[in-house]
Coordinates of C-alpha atoms in Angstrom, one line a residue:
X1 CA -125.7 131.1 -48.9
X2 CA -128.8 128.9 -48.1
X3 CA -128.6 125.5 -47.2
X4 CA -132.5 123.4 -47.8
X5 CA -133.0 120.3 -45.9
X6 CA -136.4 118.1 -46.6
X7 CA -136.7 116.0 -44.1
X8 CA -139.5 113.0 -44.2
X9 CA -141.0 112.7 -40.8
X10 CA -144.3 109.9 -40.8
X11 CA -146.3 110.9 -43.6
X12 CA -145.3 114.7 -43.7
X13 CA -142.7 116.2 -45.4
X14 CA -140.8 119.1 -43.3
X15 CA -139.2 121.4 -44.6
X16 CA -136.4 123.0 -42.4
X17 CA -134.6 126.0 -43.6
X18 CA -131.2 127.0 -42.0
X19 CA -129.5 130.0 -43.5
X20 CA -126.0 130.8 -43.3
X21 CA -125.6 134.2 -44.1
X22 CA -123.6 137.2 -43.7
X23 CA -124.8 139.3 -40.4
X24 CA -127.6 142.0 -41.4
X25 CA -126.3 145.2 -42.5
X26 CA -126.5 148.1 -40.5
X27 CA -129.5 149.2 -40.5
X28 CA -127.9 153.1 -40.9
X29 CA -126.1 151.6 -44.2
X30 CA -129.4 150.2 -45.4
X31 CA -131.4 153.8 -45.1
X32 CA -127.8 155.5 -46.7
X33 CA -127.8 152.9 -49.4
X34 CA -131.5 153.4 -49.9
X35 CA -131.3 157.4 -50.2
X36 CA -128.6 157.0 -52.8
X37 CA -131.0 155.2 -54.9
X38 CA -134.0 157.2 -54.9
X39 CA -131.8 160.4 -54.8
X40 CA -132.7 161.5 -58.2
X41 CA -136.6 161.1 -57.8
X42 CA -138.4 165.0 -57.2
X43 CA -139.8 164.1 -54.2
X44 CA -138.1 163.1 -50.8
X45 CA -139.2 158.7 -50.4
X46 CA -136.7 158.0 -47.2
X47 CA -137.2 159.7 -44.3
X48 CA -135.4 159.6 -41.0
X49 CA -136.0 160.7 -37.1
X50 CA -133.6 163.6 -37.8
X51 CA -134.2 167.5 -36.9
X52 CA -134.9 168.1 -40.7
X53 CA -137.7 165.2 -41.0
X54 CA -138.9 164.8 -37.6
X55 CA -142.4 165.8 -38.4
X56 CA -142.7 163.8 -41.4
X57 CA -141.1 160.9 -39.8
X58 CA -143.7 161.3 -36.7
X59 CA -146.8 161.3 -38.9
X60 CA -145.6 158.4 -41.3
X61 CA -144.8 156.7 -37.7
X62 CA -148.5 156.1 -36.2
X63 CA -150.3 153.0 -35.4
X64 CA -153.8 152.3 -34.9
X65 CA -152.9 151.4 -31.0
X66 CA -149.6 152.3 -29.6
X67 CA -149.0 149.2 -28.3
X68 CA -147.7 148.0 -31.8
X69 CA -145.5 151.0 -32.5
X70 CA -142.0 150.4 -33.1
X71 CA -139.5 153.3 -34.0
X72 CA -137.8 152.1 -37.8
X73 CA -134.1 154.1 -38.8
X74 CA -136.0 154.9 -41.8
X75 CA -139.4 154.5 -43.4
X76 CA -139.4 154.4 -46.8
X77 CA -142.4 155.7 -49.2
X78 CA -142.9 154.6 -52.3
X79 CA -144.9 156.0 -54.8
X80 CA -145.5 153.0 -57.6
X81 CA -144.9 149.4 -57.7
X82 CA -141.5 149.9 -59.4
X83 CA -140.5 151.7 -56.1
X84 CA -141.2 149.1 -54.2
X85 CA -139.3 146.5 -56.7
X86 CA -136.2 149.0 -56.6
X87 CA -136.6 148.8 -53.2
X88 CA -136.5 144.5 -52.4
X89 CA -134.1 144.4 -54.9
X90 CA -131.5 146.3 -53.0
X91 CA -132.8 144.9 -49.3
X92 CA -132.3 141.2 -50.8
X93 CA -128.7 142.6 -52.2
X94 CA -127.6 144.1 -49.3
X95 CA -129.2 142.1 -46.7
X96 CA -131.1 145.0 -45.0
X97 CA -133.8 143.8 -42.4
X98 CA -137.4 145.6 -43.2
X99 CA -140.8 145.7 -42.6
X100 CA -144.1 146.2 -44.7
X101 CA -147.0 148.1 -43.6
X102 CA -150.2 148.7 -45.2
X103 CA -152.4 150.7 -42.7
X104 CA -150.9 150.1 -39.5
X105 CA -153.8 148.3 -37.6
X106 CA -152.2 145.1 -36.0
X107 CA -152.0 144.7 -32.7
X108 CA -148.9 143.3 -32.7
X109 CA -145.5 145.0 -32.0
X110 CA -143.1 144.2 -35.2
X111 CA -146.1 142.9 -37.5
X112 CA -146.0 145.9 -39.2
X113 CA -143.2 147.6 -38.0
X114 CA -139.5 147.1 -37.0
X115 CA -136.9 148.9 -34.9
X116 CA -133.5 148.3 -36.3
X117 CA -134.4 148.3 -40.1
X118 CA -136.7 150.4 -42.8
X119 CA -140.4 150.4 -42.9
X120 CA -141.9 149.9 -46.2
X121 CA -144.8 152.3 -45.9
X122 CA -147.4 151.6 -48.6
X123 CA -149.8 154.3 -47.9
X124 CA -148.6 156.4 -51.8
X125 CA -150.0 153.1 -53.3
X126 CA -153.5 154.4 -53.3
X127 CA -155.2 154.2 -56.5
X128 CA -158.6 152.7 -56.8
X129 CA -160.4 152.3 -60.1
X130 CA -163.7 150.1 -61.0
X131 CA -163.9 148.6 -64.3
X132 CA -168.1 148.5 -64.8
X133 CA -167.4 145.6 -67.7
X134 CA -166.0 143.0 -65.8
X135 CA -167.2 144.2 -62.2
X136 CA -163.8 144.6 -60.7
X137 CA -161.9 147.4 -58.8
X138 CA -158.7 148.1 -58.8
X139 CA -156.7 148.5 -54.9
X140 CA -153.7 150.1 -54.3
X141 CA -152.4 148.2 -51.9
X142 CA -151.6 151.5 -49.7
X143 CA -155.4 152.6 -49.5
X144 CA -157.5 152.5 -46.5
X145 CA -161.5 151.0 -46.3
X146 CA -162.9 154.4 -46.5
X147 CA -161.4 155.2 -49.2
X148 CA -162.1 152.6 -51.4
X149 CA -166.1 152.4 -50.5
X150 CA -166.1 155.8 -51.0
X151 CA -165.2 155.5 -54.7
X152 CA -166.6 152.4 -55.2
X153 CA -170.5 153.8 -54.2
X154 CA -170.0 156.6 -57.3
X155 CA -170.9 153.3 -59.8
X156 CA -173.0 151.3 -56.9
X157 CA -170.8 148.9 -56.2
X158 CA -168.5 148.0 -52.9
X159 CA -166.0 145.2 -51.9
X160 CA -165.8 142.8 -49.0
X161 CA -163.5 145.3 -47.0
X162 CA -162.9 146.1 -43.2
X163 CA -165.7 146.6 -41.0
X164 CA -164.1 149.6 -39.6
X165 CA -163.2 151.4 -43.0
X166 CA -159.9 152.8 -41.1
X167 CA -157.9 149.4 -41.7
X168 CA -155.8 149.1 -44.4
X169 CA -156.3 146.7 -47.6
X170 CA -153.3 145.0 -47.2
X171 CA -153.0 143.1 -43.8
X172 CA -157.0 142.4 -44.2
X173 CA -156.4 140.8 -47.3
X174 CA -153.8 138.9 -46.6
X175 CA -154.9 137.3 -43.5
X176 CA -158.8 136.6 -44.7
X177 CA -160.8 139.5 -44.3
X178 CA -163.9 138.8 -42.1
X179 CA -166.6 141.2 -43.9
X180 CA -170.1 142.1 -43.5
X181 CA -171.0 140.5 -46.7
X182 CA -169.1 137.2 -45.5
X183 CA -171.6 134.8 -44.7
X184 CA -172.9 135.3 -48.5
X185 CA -169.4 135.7 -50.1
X186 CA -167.2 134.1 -47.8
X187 CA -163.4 135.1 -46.6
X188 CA -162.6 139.1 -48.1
X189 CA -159.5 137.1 -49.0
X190 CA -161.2 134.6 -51.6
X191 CA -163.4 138.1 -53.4
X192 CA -159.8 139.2 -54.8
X193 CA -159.7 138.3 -58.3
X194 CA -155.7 138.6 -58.7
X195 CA -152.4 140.4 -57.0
X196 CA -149.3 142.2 -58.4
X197 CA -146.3 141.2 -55.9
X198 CA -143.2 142.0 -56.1
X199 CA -140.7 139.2 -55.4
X200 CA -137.8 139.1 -53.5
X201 CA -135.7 139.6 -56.1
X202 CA -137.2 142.6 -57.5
X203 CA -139.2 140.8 -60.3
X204 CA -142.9 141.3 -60.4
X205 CA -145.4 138.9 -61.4
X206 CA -149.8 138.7 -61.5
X207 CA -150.9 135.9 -59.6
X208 CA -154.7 134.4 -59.9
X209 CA -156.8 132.0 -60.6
X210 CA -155.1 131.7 -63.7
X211 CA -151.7 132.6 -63.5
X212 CA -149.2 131.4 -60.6
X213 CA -152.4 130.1 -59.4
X214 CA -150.5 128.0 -56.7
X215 CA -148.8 131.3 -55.2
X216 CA -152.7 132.8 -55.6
X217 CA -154.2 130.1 -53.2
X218 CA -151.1 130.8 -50.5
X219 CA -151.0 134.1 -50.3
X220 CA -155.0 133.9 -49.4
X221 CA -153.7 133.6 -45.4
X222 CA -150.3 133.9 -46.6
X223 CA -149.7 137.5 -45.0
X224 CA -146.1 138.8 -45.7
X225 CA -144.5 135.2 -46.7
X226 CA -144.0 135.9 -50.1
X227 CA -143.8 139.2 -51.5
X228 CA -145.1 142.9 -50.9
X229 CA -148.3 142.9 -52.9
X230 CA -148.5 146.5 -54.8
X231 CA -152.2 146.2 -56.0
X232 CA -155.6 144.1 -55.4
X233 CA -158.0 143.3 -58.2
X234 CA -161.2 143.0 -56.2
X235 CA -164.3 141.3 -57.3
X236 CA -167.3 144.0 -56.4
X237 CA -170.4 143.1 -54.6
X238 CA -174.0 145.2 -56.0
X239 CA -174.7 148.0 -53.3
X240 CA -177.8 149.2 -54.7
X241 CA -179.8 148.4 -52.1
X242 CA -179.9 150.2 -48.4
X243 CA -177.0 148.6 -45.6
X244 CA -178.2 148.5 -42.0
X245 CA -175.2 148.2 -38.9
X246 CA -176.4 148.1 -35.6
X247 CA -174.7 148.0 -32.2
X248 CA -177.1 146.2 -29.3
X249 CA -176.5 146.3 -25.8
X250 CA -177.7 144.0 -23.1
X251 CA -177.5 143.8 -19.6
X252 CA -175.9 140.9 -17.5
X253 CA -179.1 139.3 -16.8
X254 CA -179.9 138.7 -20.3
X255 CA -177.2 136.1 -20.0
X256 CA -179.1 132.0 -20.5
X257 CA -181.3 134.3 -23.5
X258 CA -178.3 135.7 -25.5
X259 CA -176.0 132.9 -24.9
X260 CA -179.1 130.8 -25.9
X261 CA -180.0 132.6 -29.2
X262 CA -176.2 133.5 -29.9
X263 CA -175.9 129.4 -30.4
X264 CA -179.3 129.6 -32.7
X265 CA -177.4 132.2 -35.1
X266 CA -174.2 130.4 -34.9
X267 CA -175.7 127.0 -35.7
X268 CA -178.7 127.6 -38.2
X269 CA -179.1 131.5 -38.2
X270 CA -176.0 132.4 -40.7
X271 CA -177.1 130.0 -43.4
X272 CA -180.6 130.7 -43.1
X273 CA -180.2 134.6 -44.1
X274 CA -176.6 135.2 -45.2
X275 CA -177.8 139.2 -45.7
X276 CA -177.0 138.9 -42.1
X277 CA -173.9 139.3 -39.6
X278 CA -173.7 139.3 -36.1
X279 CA -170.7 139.6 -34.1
X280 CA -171.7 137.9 -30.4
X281 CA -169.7 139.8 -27.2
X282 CA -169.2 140.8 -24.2
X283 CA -167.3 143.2 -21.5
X284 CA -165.9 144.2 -18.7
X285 CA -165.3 147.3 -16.9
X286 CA -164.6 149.1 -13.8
X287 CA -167.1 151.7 -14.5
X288 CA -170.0 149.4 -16.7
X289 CA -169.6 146.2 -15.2
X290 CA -170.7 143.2 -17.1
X291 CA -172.4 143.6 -20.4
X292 CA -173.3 141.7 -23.2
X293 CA -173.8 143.4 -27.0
X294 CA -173.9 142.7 -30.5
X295 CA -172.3 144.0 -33.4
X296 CA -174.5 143.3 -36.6
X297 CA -175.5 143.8 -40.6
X298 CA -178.2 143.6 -42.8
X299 CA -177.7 144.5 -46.5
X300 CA -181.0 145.0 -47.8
X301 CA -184.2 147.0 -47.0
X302 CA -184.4 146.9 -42.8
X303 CA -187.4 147.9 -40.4
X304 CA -186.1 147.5 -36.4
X305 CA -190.2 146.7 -35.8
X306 CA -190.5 143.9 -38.3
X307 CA -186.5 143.0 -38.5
X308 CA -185.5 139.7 -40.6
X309 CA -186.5 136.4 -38.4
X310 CA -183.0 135.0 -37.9
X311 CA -182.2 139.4 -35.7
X312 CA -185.6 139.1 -34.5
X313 CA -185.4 137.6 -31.2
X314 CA -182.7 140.9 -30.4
X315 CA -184.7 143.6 -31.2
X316 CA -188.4 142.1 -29.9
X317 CA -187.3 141.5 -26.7
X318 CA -187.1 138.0 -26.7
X319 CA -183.6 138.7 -25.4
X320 CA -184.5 141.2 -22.4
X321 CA -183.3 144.8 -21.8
X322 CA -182.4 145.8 -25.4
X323 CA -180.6 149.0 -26.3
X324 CA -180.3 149.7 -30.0
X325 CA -178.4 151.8 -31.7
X326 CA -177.8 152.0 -35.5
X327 CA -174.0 152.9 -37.3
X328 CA -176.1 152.7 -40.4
X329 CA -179.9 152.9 -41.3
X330 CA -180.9 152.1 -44.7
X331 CA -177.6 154.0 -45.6
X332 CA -174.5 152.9 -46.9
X333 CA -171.8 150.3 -46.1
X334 CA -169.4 153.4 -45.6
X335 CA -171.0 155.4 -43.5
X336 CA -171.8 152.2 -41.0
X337 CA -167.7 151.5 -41.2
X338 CA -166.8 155.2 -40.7
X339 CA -169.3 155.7 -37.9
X340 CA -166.9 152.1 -36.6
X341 CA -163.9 153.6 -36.9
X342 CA -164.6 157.1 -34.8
X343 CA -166.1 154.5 -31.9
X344 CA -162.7 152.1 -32.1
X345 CA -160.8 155.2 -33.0
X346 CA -156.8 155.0 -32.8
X347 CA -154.7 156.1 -29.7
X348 CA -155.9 153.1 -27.2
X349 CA -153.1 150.2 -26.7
X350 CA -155.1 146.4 -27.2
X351 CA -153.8 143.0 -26.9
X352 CA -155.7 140.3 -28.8
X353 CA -155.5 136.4 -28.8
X354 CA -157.7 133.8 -30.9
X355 CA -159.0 130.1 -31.0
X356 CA -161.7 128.5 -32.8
X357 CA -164.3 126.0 -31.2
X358 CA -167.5 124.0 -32.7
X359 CA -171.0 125.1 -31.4
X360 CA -172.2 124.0 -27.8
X361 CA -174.3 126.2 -25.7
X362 CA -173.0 124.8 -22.5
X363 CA -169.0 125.3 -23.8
X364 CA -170.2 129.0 -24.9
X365 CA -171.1 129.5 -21.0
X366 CA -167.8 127.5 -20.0
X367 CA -165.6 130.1 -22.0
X368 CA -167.4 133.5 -20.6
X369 CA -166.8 131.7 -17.1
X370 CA -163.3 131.1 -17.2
X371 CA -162.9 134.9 -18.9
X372 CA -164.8 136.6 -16.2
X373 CA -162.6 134.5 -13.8
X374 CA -159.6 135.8 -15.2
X375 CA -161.1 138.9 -15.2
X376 CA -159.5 140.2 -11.5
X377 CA -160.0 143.1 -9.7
X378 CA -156.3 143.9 -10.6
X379 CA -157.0 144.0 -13.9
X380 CA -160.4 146.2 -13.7
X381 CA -158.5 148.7 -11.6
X382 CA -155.9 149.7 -14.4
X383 CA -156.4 152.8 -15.9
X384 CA -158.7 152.8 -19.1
X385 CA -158.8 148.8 -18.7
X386 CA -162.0 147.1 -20.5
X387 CA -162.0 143.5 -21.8
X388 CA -163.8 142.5 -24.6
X389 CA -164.5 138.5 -25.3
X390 CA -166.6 137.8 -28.6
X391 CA -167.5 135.1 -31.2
X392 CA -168.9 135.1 -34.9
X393 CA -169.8 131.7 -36.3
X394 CA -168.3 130.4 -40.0
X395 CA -171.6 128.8 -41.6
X396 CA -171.7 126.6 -44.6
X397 CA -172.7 129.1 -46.9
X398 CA -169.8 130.9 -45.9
X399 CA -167.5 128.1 -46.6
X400 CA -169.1 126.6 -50.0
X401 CA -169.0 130.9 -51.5
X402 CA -164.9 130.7 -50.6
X403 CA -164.4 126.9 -52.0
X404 CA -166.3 128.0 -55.2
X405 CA -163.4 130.8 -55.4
X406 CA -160.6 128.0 -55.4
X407 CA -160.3 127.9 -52.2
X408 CA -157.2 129.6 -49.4
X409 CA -154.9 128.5 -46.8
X410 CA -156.7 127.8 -43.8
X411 CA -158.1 124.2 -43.9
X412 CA -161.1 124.8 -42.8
X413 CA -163.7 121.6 -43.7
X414 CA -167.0 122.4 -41.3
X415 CA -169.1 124.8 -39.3
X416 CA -167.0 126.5 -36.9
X417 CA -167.2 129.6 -33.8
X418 CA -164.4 131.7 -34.3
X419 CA -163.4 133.4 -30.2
X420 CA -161.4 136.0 -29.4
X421 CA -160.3 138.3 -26.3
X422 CA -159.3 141.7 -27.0
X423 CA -158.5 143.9 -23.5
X424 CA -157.7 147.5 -24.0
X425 CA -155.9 149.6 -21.3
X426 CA -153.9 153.3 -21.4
X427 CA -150.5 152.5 -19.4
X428 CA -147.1 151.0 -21.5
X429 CA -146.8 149.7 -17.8
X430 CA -149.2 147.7 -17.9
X431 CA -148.6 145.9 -21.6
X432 CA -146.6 142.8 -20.2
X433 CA -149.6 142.1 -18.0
X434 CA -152.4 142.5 -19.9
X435 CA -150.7 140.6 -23.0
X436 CA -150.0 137.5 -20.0
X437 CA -153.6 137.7 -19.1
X438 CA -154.9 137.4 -22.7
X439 CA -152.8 134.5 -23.2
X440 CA -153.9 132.8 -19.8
X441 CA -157.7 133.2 -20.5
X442 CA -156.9 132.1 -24.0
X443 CA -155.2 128.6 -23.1
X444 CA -157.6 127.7 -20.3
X445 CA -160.1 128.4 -22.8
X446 CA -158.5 126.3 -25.2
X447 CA -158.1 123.3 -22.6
X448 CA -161.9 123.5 -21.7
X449 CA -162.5 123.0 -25.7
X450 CA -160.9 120.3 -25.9
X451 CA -161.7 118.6 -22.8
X452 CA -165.4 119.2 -24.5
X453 CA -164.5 117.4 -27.3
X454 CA -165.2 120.5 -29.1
X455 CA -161.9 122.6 -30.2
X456 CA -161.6 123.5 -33.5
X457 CA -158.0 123.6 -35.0
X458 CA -157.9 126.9 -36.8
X459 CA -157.0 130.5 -35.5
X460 CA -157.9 133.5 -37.8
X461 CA -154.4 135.2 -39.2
X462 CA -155.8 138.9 -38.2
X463 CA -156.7 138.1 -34.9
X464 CA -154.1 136.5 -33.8
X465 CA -151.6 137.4 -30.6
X466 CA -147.8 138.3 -30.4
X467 CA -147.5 134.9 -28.9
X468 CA -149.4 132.9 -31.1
X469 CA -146.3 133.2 -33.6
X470 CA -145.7 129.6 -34.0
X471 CA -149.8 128.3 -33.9
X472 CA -151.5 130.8 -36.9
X473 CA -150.2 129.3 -39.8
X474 CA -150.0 125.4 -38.4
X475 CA -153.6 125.3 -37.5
X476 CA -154.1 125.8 -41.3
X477 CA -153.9 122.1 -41.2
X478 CA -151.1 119.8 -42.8
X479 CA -151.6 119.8 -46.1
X480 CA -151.8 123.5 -46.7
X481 CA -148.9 124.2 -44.6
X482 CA -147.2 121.4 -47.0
X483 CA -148.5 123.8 -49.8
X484 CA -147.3 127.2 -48.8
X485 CA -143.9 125.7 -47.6
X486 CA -143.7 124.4 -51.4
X487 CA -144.0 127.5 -52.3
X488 CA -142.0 129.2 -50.1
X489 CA -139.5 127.7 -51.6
X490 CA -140.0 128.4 -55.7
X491 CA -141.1 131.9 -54.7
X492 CA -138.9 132.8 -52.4
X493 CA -135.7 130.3 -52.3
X494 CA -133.4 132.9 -49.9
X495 CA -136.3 133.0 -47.5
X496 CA -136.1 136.6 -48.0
X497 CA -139.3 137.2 -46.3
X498 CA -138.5 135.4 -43.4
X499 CA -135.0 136.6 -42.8
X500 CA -134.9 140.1 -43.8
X501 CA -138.6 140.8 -42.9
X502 CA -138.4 139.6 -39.4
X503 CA -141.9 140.5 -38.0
X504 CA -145.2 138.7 -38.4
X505 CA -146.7 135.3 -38.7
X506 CA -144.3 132.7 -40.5
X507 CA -144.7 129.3 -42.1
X508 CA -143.1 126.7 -40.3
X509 CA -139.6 126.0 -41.6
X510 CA -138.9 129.5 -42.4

């Protein structure tokens, strides 16, 4: 049984959950006891690394990068919401250990996986469905961004979804959702209208604005804390008019002039034409060297000679030794995120570690220094290595569109940069290092914030690092945290999601 202590410490109330349970069940029992209840369904839902299911077991088993791929007794695949209610019923029963996965596209090992317990694979949950009345679409919760803009365009209407259309709804949801519609629409997170979740227990519920409202507002950066959510209801965005995605690339002596007009976009450019989106970075490689790019949107009519003033100053030259190149031109949100997703295409193992930090030109050039120190000779002589550091600002019109839409989890009052280092590399060898080197440029970068006087608390869910388990949800801010451990505990009383479901980022208590 579960013992709850509150304790009061200063002004905050802690909650501190200790459980005292009987040991997991075997995770063999678990996939036995699972079989036996879908037995009677037509089609096979449990599958296992045996002779007989090998291949289906191997394709159900892949991750975006195989540095996050963990090998489950079982992965489960249900077909319906009911499914996957039978399903948590029996886990919470029995006390199996499992794990939920939507599309597969963390870069964390266990996020969205497991080793000794069943993976909930979602992917059969893909339904999608647009109600033209009321402007919403309906998201399985299985489906992947292609998908959905794909059916969505039919009636001229998209979503704030991935920017590489390969990621699944579920994960991007649940953490925020950065989008190329953000800066006018805020967090993807705050565009869904309502959830169907299935409870620990089994029981399914509708959460929203208007119904379990509290539960709505936590699971908006709640990830996997409460529930496995079945279905999105997705408020829809007008795509009429022509989407533009560029990629930019710029050499290393364009440095002072993109760092300089990087910090324009960041601290007036976002709010002054929310049509755009610019993703600031730059990398490192044996074979290129040093170079700086852009990754960016326009969603409207676009001409790269006479280009909105806040992009100007990247494709006029003002910012020397331009290369352009368009993922879409005047076309369509999906072919821009499908062009993405052949260019960050799956099979490449990542790391990735996050921070936030307020706008200052002379910190921006602080954090690329300490990178490209990091940045050895060791490290550029791996095979396949590249390192990627980047930044996107969160404007004010970005902020006021998700506080109009009740609001989420993460706290955040003001203009902030969001920063984050993602190295890529080919060798399992090599993981343990290149995971200790993101964390190392990541804390020196954090210390140089804040002796700047300029480090923001909060660190993005979805880009967060294996390491980062215990800062994600904390930086949310007190108050939130107080919120989601609130109801952690009406919602889910057994902890269910935070004993049995083992992997991801957890609310502090639990």
């Amino acid at each position: 049984m579960l013992s709850l202590t509150t304790v009061l410490l200063g002004s905050g109330l802690i909650l501190r959950a200790n459980a005292f349970v009987l040991p997991f069940r075997s995770p063999t029992s678990c996939c036995s006891l699972l079989n036996a209840e879908f037995n009677g369904d037509p089609e096979p839902k449990v599958f296992s690394n045996t002779p007989l299911q090998a291949t289906e077991y191997e394709s159900l088993s892949t991750y975006w990068t195989p540095a996050a791929r963990l090998n489950p007794t079982c992965i489960f695949t249900p077909t319906n919401t009911q499914d996957v209610a039978r399903a948590v019923k029996l886990f919470t029963r029995k006390n199996c250990q499992f794990a939920i996965r939507s599309g597969g596209h963390s870069y964390n090992p266990g996020w969205a996986g497991i080793t000794d317990g069943v993976l909930i694979s979602l992917y059969g949950l893909n339904t999608i469905s647009y109600d033209p009345i009321h402007g919403l679409a309906s998201i399985g919760a299985g489906n992947r961004w292609t998908d959905v803009y794909g059916a969505l365009l039919e009636h001229n209407v998209t979503v704030l979804g991935g920017r590489n259309s390969d990621l699944g709804v579920g994960g991007y949801l649940t953490g925020g959702g950065i989008s190329y519609y953000s800066n006018d629409r805020g967090w993807a997170t705050d565009n869904i209208f309502s959830v169907e979740i299935v409870l620990a227990d089994g029981k399914v519920i509708t959460a929203s604005r208007h119904e379990h409202k509290e539960l709505f507002r936590c699971i908006k950066g709640g990830s996997n804390n409460y529930g496995v959510i079945t279905k999105f209801v997705l408020e829809t965005v007008d795509a009429s008019k022509p989407f533009n995605a560029f990629a930019i690339g710029f050499p290393a002596t364009s440095n002072n002039d993109f760092i300089s007009h990087a910090y324009e976009y960041c601290t007036n450019g976002s709010d002054a034409d929310p049509k755009s989106h610019i993703i600031f970075a730059a990398s490192i490689s044996k074979v290129d060297g040093f170079a700086n790019g852009i990754l960016g949107s326009y969603s409207d009519v676009f001409d790269a000679a006479n280009p909105a003033p806040v992009l100007r100053p990247f494709f006029d030259g003002t910012v020397p030794g331009n290369a352009p190149g368009f993922l879409s031109a005047n076309g369509t949100i999906k072919v821009a995120t499908d062009l993405l997703s052949i260019v960050q295409a799956p099979g490449t193992r990542y790391a990735m570690g996050t921070f936030s930090v307020y706008a200052d030109i002379q910190l921006f050039h602080t954090l690329r220094g300490i990178w490209e120190e990091e940045t050895t000779e060791e490290l550029k002589d791996k095979p396949g290595f590249m390192t990627e550091f980047a930044f996107q600002p969160i404007g004010e019109k970005w902020l006021a569109a998700s506080a109009a839409k009740g609001g989420n989890s993460f706290g955040i009052t003001s203009p902030l940069v969001m920063v984050w280092l993602q190295p890529r590399w080919d060798s399992a060898l090599d993981d343990a290092m290149m995971v200790e080197y993101t964390d190392r440029v990541r804390v020196r970068c954090e210390q140089a914030a804040k002796a700047a006087g300029k480090f923001a608390r909060f660190r993005h869910l979805n880009y967060g690092g294996r390491n980062q388990r215990n800062e994600i949800i904390p930086s949310f801010g007190a108050a939130n945290v107080l919120r989601m451990q609130l109801n952690k505990l009406h919602y889910d009383p057994l902890n269910v999601f935070g004993r049995l479901v083992p992997g991801g980022f957890k609310i502090p208590g639990f």
